[in-house]
mmCIF file of C-alpha atoms and ligand atoms in Angstrom:
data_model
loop_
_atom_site.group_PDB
_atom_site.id
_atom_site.type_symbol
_atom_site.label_atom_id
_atom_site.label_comp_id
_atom_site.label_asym_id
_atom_site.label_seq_id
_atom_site.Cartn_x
_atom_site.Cartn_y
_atom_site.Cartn_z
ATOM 1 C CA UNK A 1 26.698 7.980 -0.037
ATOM 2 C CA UNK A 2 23.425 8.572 1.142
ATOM 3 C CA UNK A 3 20.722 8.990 -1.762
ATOM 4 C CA UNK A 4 16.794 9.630 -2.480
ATOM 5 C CA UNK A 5 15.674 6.968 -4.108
ATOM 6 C CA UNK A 6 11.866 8.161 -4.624
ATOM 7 C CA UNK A 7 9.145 10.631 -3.007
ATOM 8 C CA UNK A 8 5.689 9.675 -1.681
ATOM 9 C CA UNK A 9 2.698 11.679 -0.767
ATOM 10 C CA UNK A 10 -0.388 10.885 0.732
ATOM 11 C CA UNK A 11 -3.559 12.703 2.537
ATOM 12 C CA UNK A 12 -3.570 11.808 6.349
ATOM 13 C CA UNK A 13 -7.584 11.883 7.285
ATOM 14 C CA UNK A 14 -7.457 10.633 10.791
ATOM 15 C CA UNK A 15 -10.592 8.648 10.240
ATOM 16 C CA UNK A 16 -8.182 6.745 8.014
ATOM 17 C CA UNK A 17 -6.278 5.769 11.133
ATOM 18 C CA UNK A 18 -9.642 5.144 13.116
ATOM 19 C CA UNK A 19 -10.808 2.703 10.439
ATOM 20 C CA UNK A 20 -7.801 0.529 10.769
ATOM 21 C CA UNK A 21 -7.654 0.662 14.330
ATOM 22 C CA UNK A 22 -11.380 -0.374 14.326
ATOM 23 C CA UNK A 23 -11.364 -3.015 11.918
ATOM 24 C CA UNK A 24 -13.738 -1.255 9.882
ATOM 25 C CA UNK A 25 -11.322 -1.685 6.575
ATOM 26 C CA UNK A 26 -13.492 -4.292 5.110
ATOM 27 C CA UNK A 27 -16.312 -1.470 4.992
ATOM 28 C CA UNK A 28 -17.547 -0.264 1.310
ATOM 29 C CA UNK A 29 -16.546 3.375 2.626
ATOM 30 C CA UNK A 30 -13.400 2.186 3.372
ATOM 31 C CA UNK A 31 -12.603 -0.385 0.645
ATOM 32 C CA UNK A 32 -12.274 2.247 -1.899
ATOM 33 C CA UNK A 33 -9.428 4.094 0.147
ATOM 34 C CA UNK A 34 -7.635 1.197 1.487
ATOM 35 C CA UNK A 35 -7.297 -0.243 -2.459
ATOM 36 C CA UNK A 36 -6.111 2.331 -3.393
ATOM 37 C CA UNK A 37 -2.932 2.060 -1.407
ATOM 38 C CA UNK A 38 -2.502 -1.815 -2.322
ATOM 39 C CA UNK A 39 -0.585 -0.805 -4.699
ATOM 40 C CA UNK A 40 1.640 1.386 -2.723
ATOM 41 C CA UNK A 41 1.977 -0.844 -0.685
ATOM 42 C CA UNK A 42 3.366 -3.597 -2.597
ATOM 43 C CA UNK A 43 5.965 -0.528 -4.589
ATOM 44 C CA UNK A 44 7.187 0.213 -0.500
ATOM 45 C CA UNK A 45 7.449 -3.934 0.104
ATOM 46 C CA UNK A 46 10.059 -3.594 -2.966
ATOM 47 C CA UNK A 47 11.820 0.069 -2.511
ATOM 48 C CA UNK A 48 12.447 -1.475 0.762
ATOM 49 C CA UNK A 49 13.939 2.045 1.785
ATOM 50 C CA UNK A 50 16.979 2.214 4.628
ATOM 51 C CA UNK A 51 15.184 5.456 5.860
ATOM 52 C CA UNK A 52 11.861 7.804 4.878
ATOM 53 C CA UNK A 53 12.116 11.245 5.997
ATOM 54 C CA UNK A 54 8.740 12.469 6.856
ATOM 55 C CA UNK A 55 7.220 15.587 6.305
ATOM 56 C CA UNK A 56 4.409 15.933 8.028
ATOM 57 C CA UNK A 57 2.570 18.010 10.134
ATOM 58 C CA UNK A 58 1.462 18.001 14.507
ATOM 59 C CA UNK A 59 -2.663 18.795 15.096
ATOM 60 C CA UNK A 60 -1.321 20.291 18.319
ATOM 61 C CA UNK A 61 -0.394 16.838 19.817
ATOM 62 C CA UNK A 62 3.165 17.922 20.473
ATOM 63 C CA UNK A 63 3.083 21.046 20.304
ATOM 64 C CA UNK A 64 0.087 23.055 21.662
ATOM 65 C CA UNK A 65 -0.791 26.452 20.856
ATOM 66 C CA UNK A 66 1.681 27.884 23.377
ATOM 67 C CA UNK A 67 4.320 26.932 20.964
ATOM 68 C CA UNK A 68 4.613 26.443 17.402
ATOM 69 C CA UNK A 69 7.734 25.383 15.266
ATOM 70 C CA UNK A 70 7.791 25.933 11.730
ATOM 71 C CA UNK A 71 10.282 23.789 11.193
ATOM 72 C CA UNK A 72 10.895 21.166 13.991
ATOM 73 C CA UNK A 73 13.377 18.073 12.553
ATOM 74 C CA UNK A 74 12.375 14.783 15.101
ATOM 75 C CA UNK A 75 16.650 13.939 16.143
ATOM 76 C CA UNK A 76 15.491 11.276 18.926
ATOM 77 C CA UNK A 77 15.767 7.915 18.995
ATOM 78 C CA UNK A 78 12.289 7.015 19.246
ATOM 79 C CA UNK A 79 8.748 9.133 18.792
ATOM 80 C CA UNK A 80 5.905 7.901 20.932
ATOM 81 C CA UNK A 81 2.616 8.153 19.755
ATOM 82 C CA UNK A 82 0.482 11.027 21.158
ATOM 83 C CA UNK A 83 -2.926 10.800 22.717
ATOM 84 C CA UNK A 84 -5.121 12.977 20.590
ATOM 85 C CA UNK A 85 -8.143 12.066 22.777
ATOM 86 C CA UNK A 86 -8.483 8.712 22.859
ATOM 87 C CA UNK A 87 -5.371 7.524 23.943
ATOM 88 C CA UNK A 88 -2.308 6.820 21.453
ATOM 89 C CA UNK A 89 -3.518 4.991 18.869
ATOM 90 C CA UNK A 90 -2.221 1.529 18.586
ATOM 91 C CA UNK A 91 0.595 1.081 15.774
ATOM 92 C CA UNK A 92 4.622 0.597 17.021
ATOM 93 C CA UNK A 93 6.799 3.546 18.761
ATOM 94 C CA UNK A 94 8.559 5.381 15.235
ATOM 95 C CA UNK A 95 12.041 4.718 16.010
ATOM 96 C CA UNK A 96 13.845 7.635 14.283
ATOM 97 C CA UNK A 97 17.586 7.582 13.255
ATOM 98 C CA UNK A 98 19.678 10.171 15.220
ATOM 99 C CA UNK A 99 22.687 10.303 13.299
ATOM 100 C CA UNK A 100 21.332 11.128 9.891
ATOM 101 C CA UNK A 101 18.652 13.414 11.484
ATOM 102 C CA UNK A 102 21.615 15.523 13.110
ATOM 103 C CA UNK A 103 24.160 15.705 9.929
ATOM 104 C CA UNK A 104 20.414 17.228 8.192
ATOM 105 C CA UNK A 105 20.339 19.867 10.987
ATOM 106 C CA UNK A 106 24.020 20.380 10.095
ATOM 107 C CA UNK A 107 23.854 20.710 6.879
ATOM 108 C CA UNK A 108 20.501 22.208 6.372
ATOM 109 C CA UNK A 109 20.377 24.726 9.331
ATOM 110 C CA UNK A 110 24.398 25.750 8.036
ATOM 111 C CA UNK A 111 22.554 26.361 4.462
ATOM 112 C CA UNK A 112 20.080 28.758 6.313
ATOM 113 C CA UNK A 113 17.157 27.199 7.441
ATOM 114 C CA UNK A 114 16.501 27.422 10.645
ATOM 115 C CA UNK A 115 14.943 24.133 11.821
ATOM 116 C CA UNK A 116 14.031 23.307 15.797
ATOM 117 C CA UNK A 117 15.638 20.577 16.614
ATOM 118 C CA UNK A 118 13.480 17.867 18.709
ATOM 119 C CA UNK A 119 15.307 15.223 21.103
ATOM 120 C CA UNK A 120 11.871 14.587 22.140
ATOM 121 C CA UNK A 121 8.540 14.783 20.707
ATOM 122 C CA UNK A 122 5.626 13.066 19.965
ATOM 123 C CA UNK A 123 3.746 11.865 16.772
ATOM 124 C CA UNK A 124 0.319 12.094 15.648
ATOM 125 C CA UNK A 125 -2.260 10.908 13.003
ATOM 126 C CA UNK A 126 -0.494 13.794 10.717
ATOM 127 C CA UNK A 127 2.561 11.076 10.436
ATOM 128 C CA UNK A 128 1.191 7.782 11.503
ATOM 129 C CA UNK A 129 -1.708 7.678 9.129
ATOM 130 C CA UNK A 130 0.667 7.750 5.820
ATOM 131 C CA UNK A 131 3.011 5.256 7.453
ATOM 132 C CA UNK A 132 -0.301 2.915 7.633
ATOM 133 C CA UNK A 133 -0.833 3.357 4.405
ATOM 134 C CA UNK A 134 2.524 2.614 2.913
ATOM 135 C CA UNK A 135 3.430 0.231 4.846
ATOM 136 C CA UNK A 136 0.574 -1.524 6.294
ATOM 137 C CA UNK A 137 0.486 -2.407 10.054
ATOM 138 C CA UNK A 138 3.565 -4.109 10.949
ATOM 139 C CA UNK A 139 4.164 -4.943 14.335
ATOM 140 C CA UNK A 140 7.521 -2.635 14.094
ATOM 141 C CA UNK A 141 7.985 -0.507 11.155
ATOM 142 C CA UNK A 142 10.233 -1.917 8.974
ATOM 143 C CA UNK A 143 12.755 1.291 8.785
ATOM 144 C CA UNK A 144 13.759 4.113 10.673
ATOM 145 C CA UNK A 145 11.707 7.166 10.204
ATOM 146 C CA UNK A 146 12.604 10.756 10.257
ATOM 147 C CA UNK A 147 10.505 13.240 11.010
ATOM 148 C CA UNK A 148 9.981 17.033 10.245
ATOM 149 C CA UNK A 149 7.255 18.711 11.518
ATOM 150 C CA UNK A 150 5.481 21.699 9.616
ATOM 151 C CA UNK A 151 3.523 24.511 10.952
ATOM 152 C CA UNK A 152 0.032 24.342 8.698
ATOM 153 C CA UNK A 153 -1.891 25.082 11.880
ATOM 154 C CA UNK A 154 -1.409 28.844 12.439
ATOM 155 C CA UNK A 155 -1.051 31.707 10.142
ATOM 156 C CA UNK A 156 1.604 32.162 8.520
ATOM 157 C CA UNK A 157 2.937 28.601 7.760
ATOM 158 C CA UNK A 158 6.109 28.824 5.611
ATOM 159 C CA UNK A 159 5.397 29.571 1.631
ATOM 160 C CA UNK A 160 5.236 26.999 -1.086
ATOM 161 C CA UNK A 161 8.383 28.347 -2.679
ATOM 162 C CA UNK A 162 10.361 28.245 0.944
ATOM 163 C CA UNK A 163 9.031 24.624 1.255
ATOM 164 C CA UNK A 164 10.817 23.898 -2.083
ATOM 165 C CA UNK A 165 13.404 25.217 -1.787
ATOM 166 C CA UNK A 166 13.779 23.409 2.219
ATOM 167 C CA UNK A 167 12.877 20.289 0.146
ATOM 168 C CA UNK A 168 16.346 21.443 -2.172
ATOM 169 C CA UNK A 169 18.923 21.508 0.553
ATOM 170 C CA UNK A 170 17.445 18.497 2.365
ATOM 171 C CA UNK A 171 18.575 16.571 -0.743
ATOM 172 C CA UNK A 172 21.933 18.712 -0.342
ATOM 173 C CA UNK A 173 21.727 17.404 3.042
ATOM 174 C CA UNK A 174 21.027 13.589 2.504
ATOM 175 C CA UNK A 175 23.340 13.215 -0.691
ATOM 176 C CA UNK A 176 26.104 14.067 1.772
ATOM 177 C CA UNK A 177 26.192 11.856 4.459
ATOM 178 C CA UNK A 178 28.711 9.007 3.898
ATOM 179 C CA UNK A 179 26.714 5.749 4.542
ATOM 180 C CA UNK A 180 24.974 3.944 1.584
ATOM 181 C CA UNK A 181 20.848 4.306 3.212
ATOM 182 C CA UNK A 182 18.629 4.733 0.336
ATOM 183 C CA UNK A 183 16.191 7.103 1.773
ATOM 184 C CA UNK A 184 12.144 7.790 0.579
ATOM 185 C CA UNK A 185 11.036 11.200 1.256
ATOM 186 C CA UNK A 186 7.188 11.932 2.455
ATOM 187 C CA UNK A 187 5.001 14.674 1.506
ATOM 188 C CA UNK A 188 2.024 14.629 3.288
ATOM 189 C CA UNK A 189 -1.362 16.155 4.562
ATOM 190 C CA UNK A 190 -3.826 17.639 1.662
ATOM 191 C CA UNK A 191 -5.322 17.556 -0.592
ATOM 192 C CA UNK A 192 -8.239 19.710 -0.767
ATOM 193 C CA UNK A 193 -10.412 19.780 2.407
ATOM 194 C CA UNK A 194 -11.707 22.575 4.978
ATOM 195 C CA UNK A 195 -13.120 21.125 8.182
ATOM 196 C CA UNK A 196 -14.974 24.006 10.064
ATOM 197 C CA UNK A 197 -16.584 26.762 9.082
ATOM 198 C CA UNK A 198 -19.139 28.135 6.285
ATOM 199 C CA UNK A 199 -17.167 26.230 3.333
ATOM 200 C CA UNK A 200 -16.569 23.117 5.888
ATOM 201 C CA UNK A 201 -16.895 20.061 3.061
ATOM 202 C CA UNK A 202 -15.072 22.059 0.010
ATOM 203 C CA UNK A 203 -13.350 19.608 -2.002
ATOM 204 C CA UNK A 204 -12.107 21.359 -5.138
ATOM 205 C CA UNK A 205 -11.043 17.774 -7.579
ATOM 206 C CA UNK A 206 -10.217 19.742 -10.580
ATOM 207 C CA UNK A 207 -7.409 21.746 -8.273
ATOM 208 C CA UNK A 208 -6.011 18.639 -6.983
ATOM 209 C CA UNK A 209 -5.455 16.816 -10.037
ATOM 210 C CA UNK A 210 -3.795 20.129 -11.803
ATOM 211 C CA UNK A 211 -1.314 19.658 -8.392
ATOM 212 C CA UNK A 212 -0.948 16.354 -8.851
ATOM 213 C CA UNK A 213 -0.004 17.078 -12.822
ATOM 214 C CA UNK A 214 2.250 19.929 -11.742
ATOM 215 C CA UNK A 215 3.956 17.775 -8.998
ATOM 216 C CA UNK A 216 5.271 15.741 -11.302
ATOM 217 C CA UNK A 217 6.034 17.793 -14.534
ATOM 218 C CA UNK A 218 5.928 21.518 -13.719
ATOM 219 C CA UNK A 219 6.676 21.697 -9.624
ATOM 220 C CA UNK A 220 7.976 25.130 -10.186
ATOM 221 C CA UNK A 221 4.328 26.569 -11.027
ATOM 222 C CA UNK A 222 3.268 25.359 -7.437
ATOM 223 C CA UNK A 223 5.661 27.393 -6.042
ATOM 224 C CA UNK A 224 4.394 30.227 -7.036
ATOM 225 C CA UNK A 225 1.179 29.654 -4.795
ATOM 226 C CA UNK A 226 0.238 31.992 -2.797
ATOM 227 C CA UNK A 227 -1.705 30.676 0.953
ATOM 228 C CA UNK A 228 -4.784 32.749 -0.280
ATOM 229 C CA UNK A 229 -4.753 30.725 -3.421
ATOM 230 C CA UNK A 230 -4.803 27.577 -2.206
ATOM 231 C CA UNK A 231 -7.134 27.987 0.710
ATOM 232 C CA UNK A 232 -9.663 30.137 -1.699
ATOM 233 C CA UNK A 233 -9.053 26.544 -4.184
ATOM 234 C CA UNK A 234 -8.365 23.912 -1.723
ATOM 235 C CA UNK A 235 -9.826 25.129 1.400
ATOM 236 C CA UNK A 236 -8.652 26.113 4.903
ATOM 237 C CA UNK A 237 -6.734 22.687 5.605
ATOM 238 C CA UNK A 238 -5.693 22.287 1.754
ATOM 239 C CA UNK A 239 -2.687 25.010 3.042
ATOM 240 C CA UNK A 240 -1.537 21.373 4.039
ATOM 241 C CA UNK A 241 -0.040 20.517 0.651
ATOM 242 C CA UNK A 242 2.886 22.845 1.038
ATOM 243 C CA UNK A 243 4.374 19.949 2.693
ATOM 244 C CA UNK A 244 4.310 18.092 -0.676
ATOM 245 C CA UNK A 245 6.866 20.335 -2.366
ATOM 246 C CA UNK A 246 9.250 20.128 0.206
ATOM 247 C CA UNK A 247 9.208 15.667 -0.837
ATOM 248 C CA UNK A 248 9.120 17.445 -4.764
ATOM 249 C CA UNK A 249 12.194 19.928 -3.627
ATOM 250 C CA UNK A 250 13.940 17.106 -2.772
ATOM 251 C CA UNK A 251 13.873 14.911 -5.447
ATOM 252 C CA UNK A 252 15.538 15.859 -8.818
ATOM 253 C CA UNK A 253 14.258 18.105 -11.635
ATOM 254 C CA UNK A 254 12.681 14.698 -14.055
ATOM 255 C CA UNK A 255 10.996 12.104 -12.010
ATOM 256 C CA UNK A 256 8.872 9.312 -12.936
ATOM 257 C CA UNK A 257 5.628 9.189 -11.761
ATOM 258 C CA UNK A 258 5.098 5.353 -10.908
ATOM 259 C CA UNK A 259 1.821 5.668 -9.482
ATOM 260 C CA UNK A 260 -1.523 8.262 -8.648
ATOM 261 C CA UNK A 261 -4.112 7.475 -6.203
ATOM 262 C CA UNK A 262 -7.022 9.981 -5.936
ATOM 263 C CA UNK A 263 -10.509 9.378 -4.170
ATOM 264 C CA UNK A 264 -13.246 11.637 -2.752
ATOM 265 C CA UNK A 265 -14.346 11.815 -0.214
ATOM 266 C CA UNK A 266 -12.770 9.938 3.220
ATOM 267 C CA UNK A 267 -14.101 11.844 5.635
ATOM 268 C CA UNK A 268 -13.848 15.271 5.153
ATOM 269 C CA UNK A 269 -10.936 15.187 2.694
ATOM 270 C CA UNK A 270 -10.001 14.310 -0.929
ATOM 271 C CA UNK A 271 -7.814 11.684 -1.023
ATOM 272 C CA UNK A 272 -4.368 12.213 -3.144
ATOM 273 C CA UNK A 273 -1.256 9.855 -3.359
ATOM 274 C CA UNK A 274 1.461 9.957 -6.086
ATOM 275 C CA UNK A 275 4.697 8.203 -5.907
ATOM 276 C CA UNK A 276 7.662 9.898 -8.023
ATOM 277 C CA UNK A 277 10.787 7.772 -8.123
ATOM 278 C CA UNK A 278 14.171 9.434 -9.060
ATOM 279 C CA UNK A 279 15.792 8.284 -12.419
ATOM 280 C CA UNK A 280 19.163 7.455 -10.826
ATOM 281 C CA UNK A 281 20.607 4.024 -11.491
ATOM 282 C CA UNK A 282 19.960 1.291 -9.207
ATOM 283 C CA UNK A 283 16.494 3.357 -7.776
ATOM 284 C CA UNK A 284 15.538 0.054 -7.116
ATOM 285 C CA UNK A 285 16.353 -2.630 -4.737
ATOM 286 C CA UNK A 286 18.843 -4.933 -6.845
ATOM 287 C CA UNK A 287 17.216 -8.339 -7.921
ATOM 288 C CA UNK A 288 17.172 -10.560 -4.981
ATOM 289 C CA UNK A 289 19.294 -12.981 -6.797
ATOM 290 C CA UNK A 290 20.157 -14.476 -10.412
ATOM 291 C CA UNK A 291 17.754 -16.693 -11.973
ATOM 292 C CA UNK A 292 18.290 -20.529 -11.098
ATOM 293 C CA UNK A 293 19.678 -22.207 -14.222
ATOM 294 C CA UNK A 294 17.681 -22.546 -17.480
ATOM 295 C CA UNK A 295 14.751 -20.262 -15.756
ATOM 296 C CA UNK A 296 13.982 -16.965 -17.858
ATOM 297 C CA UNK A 297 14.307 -14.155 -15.158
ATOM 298 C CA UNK A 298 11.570 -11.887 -15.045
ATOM 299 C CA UNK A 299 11.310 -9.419 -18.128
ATOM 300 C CA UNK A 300 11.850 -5.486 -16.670
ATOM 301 C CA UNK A 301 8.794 -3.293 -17.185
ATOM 302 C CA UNK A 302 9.948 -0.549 -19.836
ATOM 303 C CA UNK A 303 9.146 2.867 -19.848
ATOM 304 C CA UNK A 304 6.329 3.363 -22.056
ATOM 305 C CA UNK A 305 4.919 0.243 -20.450
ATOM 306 C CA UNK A 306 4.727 1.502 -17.109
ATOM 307 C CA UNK A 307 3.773 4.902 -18.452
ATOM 308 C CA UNK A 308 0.478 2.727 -19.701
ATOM 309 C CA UNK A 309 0.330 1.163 -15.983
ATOM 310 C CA UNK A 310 0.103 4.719 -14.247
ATOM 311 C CA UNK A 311 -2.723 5.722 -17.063
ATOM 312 C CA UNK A 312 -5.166 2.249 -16.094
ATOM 313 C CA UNK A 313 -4.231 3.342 -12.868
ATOM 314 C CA UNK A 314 -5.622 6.801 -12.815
ATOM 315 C CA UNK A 315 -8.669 6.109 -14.813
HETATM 316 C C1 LIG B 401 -9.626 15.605 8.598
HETATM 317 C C2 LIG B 401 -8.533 15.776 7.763
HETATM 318 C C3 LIG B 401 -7.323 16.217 8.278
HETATM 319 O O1 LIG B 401 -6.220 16.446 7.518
HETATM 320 C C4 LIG B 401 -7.192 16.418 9.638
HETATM 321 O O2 LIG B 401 -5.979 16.766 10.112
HETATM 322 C C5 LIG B 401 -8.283 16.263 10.483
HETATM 323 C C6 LIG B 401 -9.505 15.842 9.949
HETATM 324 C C7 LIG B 401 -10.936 15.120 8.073
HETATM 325 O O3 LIG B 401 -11.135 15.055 6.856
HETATM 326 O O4 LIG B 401 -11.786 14.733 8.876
HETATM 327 FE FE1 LIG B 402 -4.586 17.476 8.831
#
């Protein structure tokens, strides 16, 4: 069977995108951000997932004002990359993975949610920009992705509690399909930025490391967000993070938290990552192989180790 092996979240700053597309990574800006996701990086290089399921959300690249999903679920074969201006930006086609993508819509649309399905869409910087960042720039992306689009653009987007509970019956929806894929789920978008208006430049730290916190201990207090909180605390784009809790929805009750990224600002935006890994057995790729003879294999990091790791980490 299908399972979730972990959950990762990250901001999605376009400028992030432009700065690796420019070759401007090297830059002290941009240093601190990229960093950051070394890291990350090097966790997604092991997870080595079968599938990530991305939650993310379109800057009306796909979809213009005329028309806006709440819920659109990517069930194509492939995603091009949409021209937000100045032309698509160069990273590979997202090659998606039709079969799983339609037993979700099964499942998930059959336990009430009522998703629009997309045999064709494009992607933008709201989904390429964390792929970057986890993975790098490949010159094919090493998995299939799966993609869910969120409406964050125009009042009302969905609540935090619906997103959770979306996030629930995804994992419903995943832990049923018969083939072994060990999938990674994506929260992304946030955290706490507003780019127009008289508060343009709010970044509110102290509410974004209480989410963070809550994320992985108490995700059930998030849901009980209103929109007016969290644009009053995180500004007019910070609505964004609902997205995270449908990844949190979808993973189970106790995770571990494995790893926190925060940095402010890039851009316009406070910069939050977390990855929470499930505590099933075998959540991680099984050792390559045994150790040769008479060669000590390496020791496995324990709990309160790692626990240590996470705290350098965020200081
Ligand atoms: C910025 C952040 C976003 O999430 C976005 O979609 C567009 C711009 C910014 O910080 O510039
Ligand atoms: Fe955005």
């Amino acid at each position: 069977m299908a399972r979730i092996i972990a959950g990762v979240s990250s901001s999605h700053v376009p400028a992030i995108g432009a700065a690796i597309d420019n070759h401007r990574t090297g830059e002290p800006y941009w240093q601190r951000v990229f960093e950051g996701f070394e890291r990350s990086k090097e966790w997604m290089r092991n997870a080595k997932p079968d599938v990530c399921f991305v939650v993310y959300n379109d800057h009306a690249s796909a979809f213009s004002v005329e028309m806006i999903p709440t819920f659109a679920l990517g069930t194509a074969a492939e995603f091009p990359i949409a021209d937000e201006g100045w032309g698509p930006r160069p990273v590979p086609v997202v090659k998606g993975h039709p079969r799983l993508a339609s037993h979700i819509a099964q499942s998930v649309i059959l336990d009430e949610f009522d998703l629009t399905l997309c045999n064709k869409m494009e992607v933008d910087h709201g989904l390429t920009v964390p792929l970057n960042l986890m993975f790098g720039s490949p010159k094919e992306w090493p998995c299939p992705i799966i993609p869910l689009a969120v409406n964050v653009v125009q009042f009302p987007p969905p609540t935090s509690n619906r997103c959770f509970n979306l996030g629930k019956a995804l994992k419903k929806a995943i832990e049923s399909y018969p083939e072994d894929l060990r999938v990674v789920v994506f929260g992304t978008g946030g955290m706490s930025h507003q780019i127009s208006g008289q508060r343009a430049g709010l970044i509110n730290s102290k509410f974004d490391h209480a989410f963070l916190d809550n994320l992985t201990k108490n995700p059930k207090k998030l849901t009980r967000l209103s929109h007016l909180e969290l644009m009053r605390e995180a500004g007019a784009e910070g609505v964004e993070m609902v997205m995270w809790l449908i990844m949190r929805g979808a993973l189970d009750e106790k995770v571990d938290e494995v790893y926190r990224f925060y940095t402010v600002p890039a851009s316009n935006t406070a910069v939050g990552h977390i990855i929470l890994e499930n505590r099933i057995k075998g959540a991680k790729k099984p050792a390559a192989k045994p150790a040769a003879k008479g060669k000590k294999p390496a020791p496995k990091m324990k709990r309160a180790a790692a626990r240590q790791k996470i705290q350098r980490i965020r200081s």
